[in-house]
XYZ file of C-alpha atoms in Angstrom:
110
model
C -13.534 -8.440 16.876
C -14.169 -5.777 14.162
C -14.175 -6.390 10.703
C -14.295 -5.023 7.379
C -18.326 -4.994 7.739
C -18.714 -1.983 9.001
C -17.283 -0.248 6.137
C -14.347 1.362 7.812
C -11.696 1.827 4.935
C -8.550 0.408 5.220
C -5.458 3.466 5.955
C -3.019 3.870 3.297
C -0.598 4.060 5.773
C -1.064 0.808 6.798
C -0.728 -0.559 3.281
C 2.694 0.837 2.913
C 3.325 -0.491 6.479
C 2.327 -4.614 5.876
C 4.051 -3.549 2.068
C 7.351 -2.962 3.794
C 7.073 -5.277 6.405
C 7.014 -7.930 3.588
C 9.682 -6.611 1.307
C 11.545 -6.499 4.467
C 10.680 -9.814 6.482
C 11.745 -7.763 9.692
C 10.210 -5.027 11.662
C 13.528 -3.294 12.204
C 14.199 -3.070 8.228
C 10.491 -2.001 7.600
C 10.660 0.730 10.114
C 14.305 2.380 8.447
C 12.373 1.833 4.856
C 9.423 4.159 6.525
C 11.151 6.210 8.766
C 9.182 5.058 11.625
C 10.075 3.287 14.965
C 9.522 -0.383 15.125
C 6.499 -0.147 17.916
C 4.757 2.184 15.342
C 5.081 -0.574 12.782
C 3.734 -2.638 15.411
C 1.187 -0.415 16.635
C -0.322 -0.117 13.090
C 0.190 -3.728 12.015
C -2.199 -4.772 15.215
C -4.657 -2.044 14.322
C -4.853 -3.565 11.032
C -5.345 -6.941 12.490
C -7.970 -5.556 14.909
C -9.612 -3.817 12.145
C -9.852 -6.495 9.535
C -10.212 -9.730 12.452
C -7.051 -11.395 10.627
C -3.426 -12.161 11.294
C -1.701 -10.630 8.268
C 2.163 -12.283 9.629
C 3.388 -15.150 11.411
C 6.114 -14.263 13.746
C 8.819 -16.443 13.168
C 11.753 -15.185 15.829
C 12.958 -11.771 14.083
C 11.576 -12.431 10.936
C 7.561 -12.156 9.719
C 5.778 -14.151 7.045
C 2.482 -13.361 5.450
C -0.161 -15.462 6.137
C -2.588 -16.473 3.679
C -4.995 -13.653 4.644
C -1.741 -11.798 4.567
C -1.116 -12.614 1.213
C -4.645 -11.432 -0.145
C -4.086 -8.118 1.420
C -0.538 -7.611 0.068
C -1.700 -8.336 -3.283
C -4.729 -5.689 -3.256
C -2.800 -2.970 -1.319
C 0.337 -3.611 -4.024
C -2.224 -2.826 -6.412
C -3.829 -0.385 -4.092
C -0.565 1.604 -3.808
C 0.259 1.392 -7.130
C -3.071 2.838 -8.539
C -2.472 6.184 -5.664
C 1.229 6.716 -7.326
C -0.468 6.632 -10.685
C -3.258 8.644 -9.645
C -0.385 11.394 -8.406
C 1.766 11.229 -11.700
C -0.757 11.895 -13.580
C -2.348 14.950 -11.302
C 1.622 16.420 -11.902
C 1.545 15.519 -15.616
C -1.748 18.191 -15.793
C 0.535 20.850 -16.115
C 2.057 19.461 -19.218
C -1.001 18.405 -20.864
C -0.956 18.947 -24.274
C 2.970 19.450 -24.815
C 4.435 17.149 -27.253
C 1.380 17.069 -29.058
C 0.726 18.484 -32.545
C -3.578 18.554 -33.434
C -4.336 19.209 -37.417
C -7.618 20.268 -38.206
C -8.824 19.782 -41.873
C -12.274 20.678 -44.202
C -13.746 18.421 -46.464
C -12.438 20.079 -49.411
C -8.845 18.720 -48.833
């Protein structure tokens, strides 16, 4: 089974899939959250697990819980996903750089 080894990085869209899948508990409710169909979310949840040689969710009926591989990954790609939004606020905050501030220059002789 492949794994991480090879260096393959992990797809953000995947990270906002197991993200949602989490929040929601259900595949149903995480594909309406991404606008998906429920086999995609289930398509790219088993790449995942193919990719990274781990169950990321129990299947419990209709409803998913992380497992504790899972829970590792939800914690990075939280942080993961957070990092990309901040990243992309402050690429559109460029175009404002430098309003609202007010730079004083003085000489020694004040």
């Amino acid at each position: 089974m492949p794994t991480l080894s090879d260096n393959t990085p992990l797809d953000s869209r995947q990270l906002l899939t197991i993200v949602a899948l989490a929040r929601a508990r259900s595949f149903t409710e995480a594909a309406k959250q991404l606008n998906l169909t429920q086999s995609a979310v289930s398509h790219s949840l088993k790449a995942l697990e193919r990719q990274i040689g781990h169950t990321v969710f129990e299947r419990k009926g209709r409803w998913v819980q992380p497992t504790q591989a899972g829970d590792i990954l939800l914690r990075e790609a939280t942080e993961i996903l957070n990092r990309m939004h901040r990243i992309r606020d402050r690429l559109d905050n460029l175009e404002n750089w430098g309003a609202g501030r007010l730079r004083v220059g003085a000489g020694p002789s004040i």
